[in-house]
């Protein structure tokens, strides 16, 4: 191998000692050809910490790693993302038209920047934003999206759950540009530290918006965010009413310093806001402690919480499926046991 190539390969982590020159060079060339764009999320100019998991996944692929962020007044968020180690560049588009992430407007913007950068992989979170924007990006690029991956085998092979997590599929993509969404619980969010990525203005076609933001009605809470909380208490339909849900679940959550979740049955019954839903059609969480109160344990709900470190369940039905996955179970009337548990936690 030529000395200059050997030195360059060594700088980028290629193992050339004892390797055939041709093989080492091809490995080095392939790693340099790989380039990933991590799509970051922000709200009101503040970087979404959870979206930094896209950097974690991108770095597992190898090659160059860039970040992309767009919205109104995003310069501070871009500078924060630039501190993540291993990232070479942050592409920033500062335009109020993209602030709310409307997919009809955001997807064409992202496509223009993907084409300019010549990226081989584009990674975003499997969040409400990602599930809105990334399929449109894939369609515009004539690629098949690979959704909700939990592991990366190599640059073209990925692992993802199917059938509500009851089976695991290994999929291989031959698309020139691979559009990927990641499960947040499988890729820990990277942390801004001493990185020194450059921040560069991205391409902004400034096309006429085809959709318009009207309004939003957000549920506000001082409790931890459900998606990232280390402790979660969730209530099910057995709580019987919204009044009982609030009366029992909220004091328990406050005593534990936990976020509040709910099963789909509880949400459909009007006991809790749909932003609190945990499960296949809600949020996927993996806290240190997940407490299921009055939840039977349907597979759709388990798909959203079975990766929790410790699962505790309270249910009067000793044969409820939730006890098959629970680490700790309490069989009893939740209307008696939850207030008793809350008092014990408070006095501990």
Short mmCIF file of C-alpha atoms in Angstrom, two decimals:
data_model
loop_
_atom_site.label_atom_id
_atom_site.label_comp_id
_atom_site.label_asym_id
_atom_site.label_seq_id
_atom_site.Cartn_x
_atom_site.Cartn_y
_atom_site.Cartn_z
CA UNK A 1 0.00 0.00 0.00
CA UNK A 2 1.20 3.50 -0.79
CA UNK A 3 2.43 5.28 2.39
CA UNK A 4 0.02 8.22 1.88
CA UNK A 5 -2.95 5.88 1.58
CA UNK A 6 -1.78 3.89 4.61
CA UNK A 7 -1.58 7.07 6.71
CA UNK A 8 -5.00 8.28 5.52
CA UNK A 9 -6.56 4.89 6.20
CA UNK A 10 -5.08 4.79 9.68
CA UNK A 11 -6.50 8.24 10.46
CA UNK A 12 -9.99 6.96 9.62
CA UNK A 13 -9.73 3.74 11.60
CA UNK A 14 -8.98 1.25 8.80
CA UNK A 15 -6.89 -1.70 9.99
CA UNK A 16 -4.06 -2.03 7.50
CA UNK A 17 -1.50 -3.98 9.55
CA UNK A 18 -1.00 -7.39 8.01
CA UNK A 19 -3.85 -6.88 5.54
CA UNK A 20 -3.58 -7.34 1.81
CA UNK A 21 -3.10 -3.84 0.31
CA UNK A 22 -6.08 -4.21 -2.03
CA UNK A 23 -8.45 -5.33 0.74
CA UNK A 24 -7.37 -2.58 3.14
CA UNK A 25 -7.69 0.06 0.46
CA UNK A 26 -11.19 -1.11 -0.49
CA UNK A 27 -12.28 -1.08 3.17
CA UNK A 28 -10.91 2.43 3.56
CA UNK A 29 -12.52 3.63 0.31
CA UNK A 30 -15.89 2.17 1.28
CA UNK A 31 -15.82 3.87 4.71
CA UNK A 32 -15.05 7.20 3.03
CA UNK A 33 -17.90 6.77 0.54
CA UNK A 34 -20.43 6.29 3.33
CA UNK A 35 -22.05 9.54 4.41
CA UNK A 36 -25.00 9.92 6.76
CA UNK A 37 -27.33 12.84 7.39
CA UNK A 38 -28.95 12.77 10.84
CA UNK A 39 -32.25 14.68 10.89
CA UNK A 40 -32.57 16.59 14.18
CA UNK A 41 -35.72 17.95 15.77
CA UNK A 42 -36.27 21.22 17.59
CA UNK A 43 -39.12 23.14 19.14
CA UNK A 44 -39.15 26.90 19.68
CA UNK A 45 -35.43 27.02 18.94
CA UNK A 46 -34.55 24.34 21.50
CA UNK A 47 -32.87 21.15 20.33
CA UNK A 48 -34.78 17.94 21.07
CA UNK A 49 -32.30 15.89 23.08
CA UNK A 50 -33.96 12.63 22.06
CA UNK A 51 -33.29 13.28 18.38
CA UNK A 52 -29.52 13.09 19.05
CA UNK A 53 -29.94 9.31 18.99
CA UNK A 54 -29.74 9.72 15.21
CA UNK A 55 -26.07 10.64 15.66
CA UNK A 56 -25.52 7.45 17.68
CA UNK A 57 -26.97 5.35 14.88
CA UNK A 58 -25.10 7.31 12.19
CA UNK A 59 -21.75 6.71 13.86
CA UNK A 60 -22.40 2.96 13.95
CA UNK A 61 -22.58 3.05 10.15
CA UNK A 62 -19.16 4.69 9.80
CA UNK A 63 -18.14 7.28 7.24
CA UNK A 64 -18.90 10.97 7.55
CA UNK A 65 -21.72 12.16 9.80
CA UNK A 66 -23.61 15.42 9.27
CA UNK A 67 -26.66 16.81 11.06
CA UNK A 68 -29.63 18.69 9.65
CA UNK A 69 -31.91 21.11 11.48
CA UNK A 70 -34.49 23.59 10.21
CA UNK A 71 -36.97 26.05 11.68
CA UNK A 72 -37.24 29.58 12.94
CA UNK A 73 -34.28 30.88 14.97
CA UNK A 74 -32.43 27.54 15.10
CA UNK A 75 -28.88 28.89 15.31
CA UNK A 76 -28.51 28.12 19.03
CA UNK A 77 -29.83 24.58 18.54
CA UNK A 78 -27.42 24.08 15.63
CA UNK A 79 -24.48 25.26 17.74
CA UNK A 80 -25.47 22.86 20.52
CA UNK A 81 -25.68 19.93 18.08
CA UNK A 82 -22.26 20.89 16.72
CA UNK A 83 -20.73 19.98 20.10
CA UNK A 84 -21.48 16.27 19.61
CA UNK A 85 -18.20 14.44 19.05
CA UNK A 86 -17.69 12.62 15.76
CA UNK A 87 -19.93 14.97 13.77
CA UNK A 88 -18.26 16.93 10.97
CA UNK A 89 -20.96 19.39 9.96
CA UNK A 90 -24.38 20.72 10.96
CA UNK A 91 -26.55 21.93 8.10
CA UNK A 92 -28.95 24.60 9.32
CA UNK A 93 -31.89 26.26 7.56
CA UNK A 94 -33.25 29.24 9.48
CA UNK A 95 -36.73 29.89 8.11
CA UNK A 96 -39.96 30.24 10.05
CA UNK A 97 -41.78 28.33 7.29
CA UNK A 98 -40.26 25.08 8.62
CA UNK A 99 -40.73 25.79 12.33
CA UNK A 100 -43.61 23.38 12.90
CA UNK A 101 -42.17 20.63 10.73
CA UNK A 102 -45.16 20.41 8.41
CA UNK A 103 -44.23 17.41 6.25
CA UNK A 104 -45.59 18.86 2.99
CA UNK A 105 -43.13 21.75 3.31
CA UNK A 106 -40.29 20.09 5.21
CA UNK A 107 -39.84 16.98 3.03
CA UNK A 108 -38.93 18.86 -0.21
CA UNK A 109 -36.47 20.99 1.79
CA UNK A 110 -34.80 17.90 3.22
CA UNK A 111 -34.64 16.23 -0.20
CA UNK A 112 -32.83 19.24 -1.70
CA UNK A 113 -30.19 19.09 1.02
CA UNK A 114 -29.82 15.31 0.70
CA UNK A 115 -29.17 15.66 -3.03
CA UNK A 116 -26.68 18.46 -2.51
CA UNK A 117 -24.73 16.48 0.08
CA UNK A 118 -24.81 13.22 -1.87
CA UNK A 119 -25.64 11.21 1.27
CA UNK A 120 -25.91 7.42 1.26
CA UNK A 121 -27.98 7.24 4.45
CA UNK A 122 -30.56 9.54 6.06
CA UNK A 123 -31.56 8.80 9.66
CA UNK A 124 -34.38 10.29 11.74
CA UNK A 125 -36.28 9.32 14.86
CA UNK A 126 -39.37 7.10 14.73
CA UNK A 127 -41.31 9.94 16.32
CA UNK A 128 -44.45 11.78 15.24
CA UNK A 129 -42.20 14.14 13.26
CA UNK A 130 -40.16 11.33 11.72
CA UNK A 131 -43.21 9.26 10.82
CA UNK A 132 -44.68 12.31 9.08
CA UNK A 133 -41.64 13.52 7.17
CA UNK A 134 -39.43 10.52 6.37
CA UNK A 135 -41.93 8.51 4.25
CA UNK A 136 -42.42 11.56 2.03
CA UNK A 137 -38.67 11.97 1.70
CA UNK A 138 -38.35 8.29 0.74
CA UNK A 139 -41.08 8.64 -1.89
CA UNK A 140 -39.48 11.75 -3.40
CA UNK A 141 -36.15 9.91 -3.64
CA UNK A 142 -37.77 6.70 -4.94
CA UNK A 143 -36.40 4.72 -1.99
CA UNK A 144 -38.07 2.23 0.31
CA UNK A 145 -38.04 3.44 3.90
CA UNK A 146 -36.69 1.17 6.64
CA UNK A 147 -38.72 1.96 9.74
CA UNK A 148 -38.22 1.67 13.48
CA UNK A 149 -34.87 -0.13 13.44
CA UNK A 150 -33.32 -1.36 16.67
CA UNK A 151 -29.92 -2.48 15.39
CA UNK A 152 -27.48 -1.93 12.52
CA UNK A 153 -25.73 -5.00 11.11
CA UNK A 154 -23.82 -3.17 8.38
CA UNK A 155 -24.31 -0.36 5.90
CA UNK A 156 -27.18 -2.14 4.12
CA UNK A 157 -28.59 -4.57 6.71
CA UNK A 158 -30.80 -3.55 9.62
CA UNK A 159 -32.88 -5.18 12.35
CA UNK A 160 -36.43 -4.12 13.18
CA UNK A 161 -39.35 -5.53 15.18
CA UNK A 162 -42.52 -6.68 13.41
CA UNK A 163 -45.90 -8.03 14.56
CA UNK A 164 -46.00 -5.74 17.61
CA UNK A 165 -42.50 -6.84 18.58
CA UNK A 166 -43.32 -10.56 18.60
CA UNK A 167 -40.87 -11.21 15.76
CA UNK A 168 -37.61 -9.62 14.69
CA UNK A 169 -36.85 -9.07 11.01
CA UNK A 170 -33.42 -8.58 9.47
CA UNK A 171 -33.83 -6.53 6.30
CA UNK A 172 -31.35 -5.64 3.57
CA UNK A 173 -31.67 -2.60 1.32
CA UNK A 174 -30.11 -2.12 -2.10
CA UNK A 175 -31.38 1.46 -2.51
CA UNK A 176 -28.73 4.05 -3.35
CA UNK A 177 -30.05 6.30 -0.57
CA UNK A 178 -31.30 4.51 2.53
CA UNK A 179 -34.01 6.34 4.46
CA UNK A 180 -34.15 5.07 8.04
CA UNK A 181 -36.07 5.80 11.23
CA UNK A 182 -34.70 4.53 14.54
CA UNK A 183 -36.40 3.40 17.73
CA UNK A 184 -35.30 5.91 20.36
CA UNK A 185 -35.03 3.30 23.12
CA UNK A 186 -32.50 1.31 21.05
CA UNK A 187 -30.06 4.16 20.35
CA UNK A 188 -29.16 6.28 23.36
CA UNK A 189 -29.10 10.00 22.60
CA UNK A 190 -25.60 11.34 22.07
CA UNK A 191 -24.50 14.15 24.37
CA UNK A 192 -23.09 17.51 23.27
CA UNK A 193 -19.57 17.69 24.70
CA UNK A 194 -16.35 18.89 23.11
CA UNK A 195 -17.19 18.38 19.45
CA UNK A 196 -16.32 21.11 16.97
CA UNK A 197 -18.50 20.54 13.91
CA UNK A 198 -18.90 23.43 11.51
CA UNK A 199 -22.35 24.98 11.08
CA UNK A 200 -23.27 25.65 7.47
CA UNK A 201 -26.35 27.21 5.88
CA UNK A 202 -28.32 24.63 3.95
CA UNK A 203 -30.16 24.88 0.65
CA UNK A 204 -33.53 26.59 1.03
CA UNK A 205 -35.67 26.46 -2.13
CA UNK A 206 -38.13 28.88 -0.47
CA UNK A 207 -40.96 27.23 -2.35
CA UNK A 208 -44.50 28.44 -1.80
CA UNK A 209 -45.87 26.52 1.24
CA UNK A 210 -48.63 24.09 0.30
CA UNK A 211 -49.86 23.70 3.87
CA UNK A 212 -50.33 26.18 6.69
CA UNK A 213 -50.04 25.84 10.45
CA UNK A 214 -53.26 26.88 12.16
CA UNK A 215 -53.02 26.10 15.88
CA UNK A 216 -52.21 23.48 18.48
CA UNK A 217 -53.58 22.54 21.87
CA UNK A 218 -50.81 21.03 23.98
CA UNK A 219 -51.25 19.18 27.24
CA UNK A 220 -48.86 20.87 29.67
CA UNK A 221 -47.37 19.18 32.69
CA UNK A 222 -44.59 19.73 35.21
CA UNK A 223 -43.95 15.97 35.32
CA UNK A 224 -41.10 14.32 33.36
CA UNK A 225 -41.57 13.80 29.64
CA UNK A 226 -43.10 10.39 28.99
CA UNK A 227 -40.73 9.47 26.15
CA UNK A 228 -37.54 10.05 28.15
CA UNK A 229 -38.59 9.59 31.81
CA UNK A 230 -36.67 7.08 33.95
CA UNK A 231 -39.89 6.15 35.77
CA UNK A 232 -43.37 5.75 34.28
CA UNK A 233 -46.69 4.85 35.89
CA UNK A 234 -49.45 3.87 33.48
CA UNK A 235 -53.14 3.34 34.09
CA UNK A 236 -55.62 1.17 32.23
CA UNK A 237 -59.34 0.88 31.68
CA UNK A 238 -59.80 -0.75 35.09
CA UNK A 239 -59.56 2.74 36.63
CA UNK A 240 -63.17 3.20 35.41
CA UNK A 241 -63.23 6.99 34.95
CA UNK A 242 -61.09 10.07 34.33
CA UNK A 243 -61.77 11.24 37.88
CA UNK A 244 -60.44 8.00 39.34
CA UNK A 245 -57.49 8.01 36.92
CA UNK A 246 -56.45 11.48 38.08
CA UNK A 247 -57.21 10.74 41.72
CA UNK A 248 -55.07 7.58 41.85
CA UNK A 249 -52.40 7.89 39.16
CA UNK A 250 -51.29 11.50 39.53
CA UNK A 251 -50.40 11.32 43.27
CA UNK A 252 -48.53 8.04 42.66
CA UNK A 253 -46.59 9.60 39.79
CA UNK A 254 -45.71 12.64 41.88
CA UNK A 255 -44.59 10.46 44.79
CA UNK A 256 -42.27 8.48 42.50
CA UNK A 257 -41.15 11.46 40.42
CA UNK A 258 -42.53 9.61 37.40
CA UNK A 259 -44.20 10.43 34.11
CA UNK A 260 -47.80 9.39 33.56
CA UNK A 261 -48.80 6.98 30.80
CA UNK A 262 -51.97 5.18 29.79
CA UNK A 263 -53.11 2.18 27.80
CA UNK A 264 -55.02 2.68 24.57
CA UNK A 265 -58.18 1.46 26.29
CA UNK A 266 -57.84 4.20 28.92
CA UNK A 267 -57.21 6.83 26.24
CA UNK A 268 -60.14 5.65 24.12
CA UNK A 269 -62.36 5.76 27.21
CA UNK A 270 -61.38 9.40 27.80
CA UNK A 271 -59.46 8.82 31.02
CA UNK A 272 -56.23 10.33 29.67
CA UNK A 273 -54.98 12.48 26.82
CA UNK A 274 -53.78 10.58 23.73
CA UNK A 275 -50.31 12.11 24.18
CA UNK A 276 -49.97 9.76 27.18
CA UNK A 277 -50.69 6.57 25.27
CA UNK A 278 -48.06 3.84 25.52
CA UNK A 279 -48.07 0.98 23.03
CA UNK A 280 -47.87 -0.04 19.42
CA UNK A 281 -49.92 2.96 18.28
CA UNK A 282 -48.60 5.28 20.98
CA UNK A 283 -45.20 5.98 22.50
CA UNK A 284 -42.47 3.36 22.93
CA UNK A 285 -40.74 3.75 26.29
CA UNK A 286 -37.97 1.90 28.11
CA UNK A 287 -37.65 3.48 31.58
CA UNK A 288 -35.81 2.09 34.59
CA UNK A 289 -39.22 1.44 36.21
CA UNK A 290 -42.54 0.90 34.44
CA UNK A 291 -45.58 0.45 36.68
CA UNK A 292 -48.74 -0.87 35.01
CA UNK A 293 -51.89 -0.24 37.03
CA UNK A 294 -55.11 -1.91 35.93
CA UNK A 295 -53.58 -2.87 32.56
CA UNK A 296 -54.28 -6.40 31.34
CA UNK A 297 -51.21 -6.64 29.12
CA UNK A 298 -52.42 -6.89 25.52
CA UNK A 299 -49.58 -7.42 23.04
CA UNK A 300 -50.21 -3.96 21.54
CA UNK A 301 -49.44 -2.38 24.91
CA UNK A 302 -46.46 -4.66 25.60
CA UNK A 303 -44.91 -3.54 22.31
CA UNK A 304 -44.52 -0.08 23.81
CA UNK A 305 -42.98 -0.94 27.18
CA UNK A 306 -41.56 -4.46 27.31
CA UNK A 307 -37.96 -3.18 27.08
CA UNK A 308 -38.34 -1.44 30.46
CA UNK A 309 -35.66 -2.44 32.97
CA UNK A 310 -38.13 -3.28 35.76
CA UNK A 311 -41.84 -3.87 35.17
CA UNK A 312 -44.24 -3.77 38.12
CA UNK A 313 -47.95 -4.57 37.78
CA UNK A 314 -51.03 -4.14 39.93
CA UNK A 315 -54.13 -6.06 38.82
CA UNK A 316 -56.93 -7.93 40.55
CA UNK A 317 -56.82 -10.69 37.91
CA UNK A 318 -54.01 -13.08 38.81
CA UNK A 319 -54.14 -14.54 35.30
CA UNK A 320 -53.73 -11.21 33.51
CA UNK A 321 -51.08 -11.43 30.74
CA UNK A 322 -49.20 -8.47 32.23
CA UNK A 323 -47.92 -10.74 35.01
CA UNK A 324 -46.10 -12.89 32.42
CA UNK A 325 -43.71 -10.02 31.67
CA UNK A 326 -43.74 -8.28 35.07
CA UNK A 327 -40.71 -8.50 37.36
CA UNK A 328 -42.88 -7.59 40.35
CA UNK A 329 -46.61 -8.23 40.61
CA UNK A 330 -49.30 -7.35 43.12
CA UNK A 331 -52.68 -9.06 42.88
CA UNK A 332 -55.37 -6.93 44.43
CA UNK A 333 -57.94 -4.17 44.09
CA UNK A 334 -56.12 -1.17 42.64
CA UNK A 335 -58.52 1.23 44.37
CA UNK A 336 -57.09 -0.04 47.66
CA UNK A 337 -53.53 -0.89 46.72
CA UNK A 338 -52.56 2.28 44.80
CA UNK A 339 -53.42 4.77 47.63
CA UNK A 340 -51.65 2.47 50.08
CA UNK A 341 -48.56 2.30 47.85
CA UNK A 342 -48.60 6.07 47.35
CA UNK A 343 -48.58 6.68 51.10
CA UNK A 344 -45.74 4.21 51.62
CA UNK A 345 -43.65 5.88 48.94
CA UNK A 346 -44.27 9.32 50.42
CA UNK A 347 -43.25 8.21 53.88
CA UNK A 348 -40.17 6.29 52.70
#
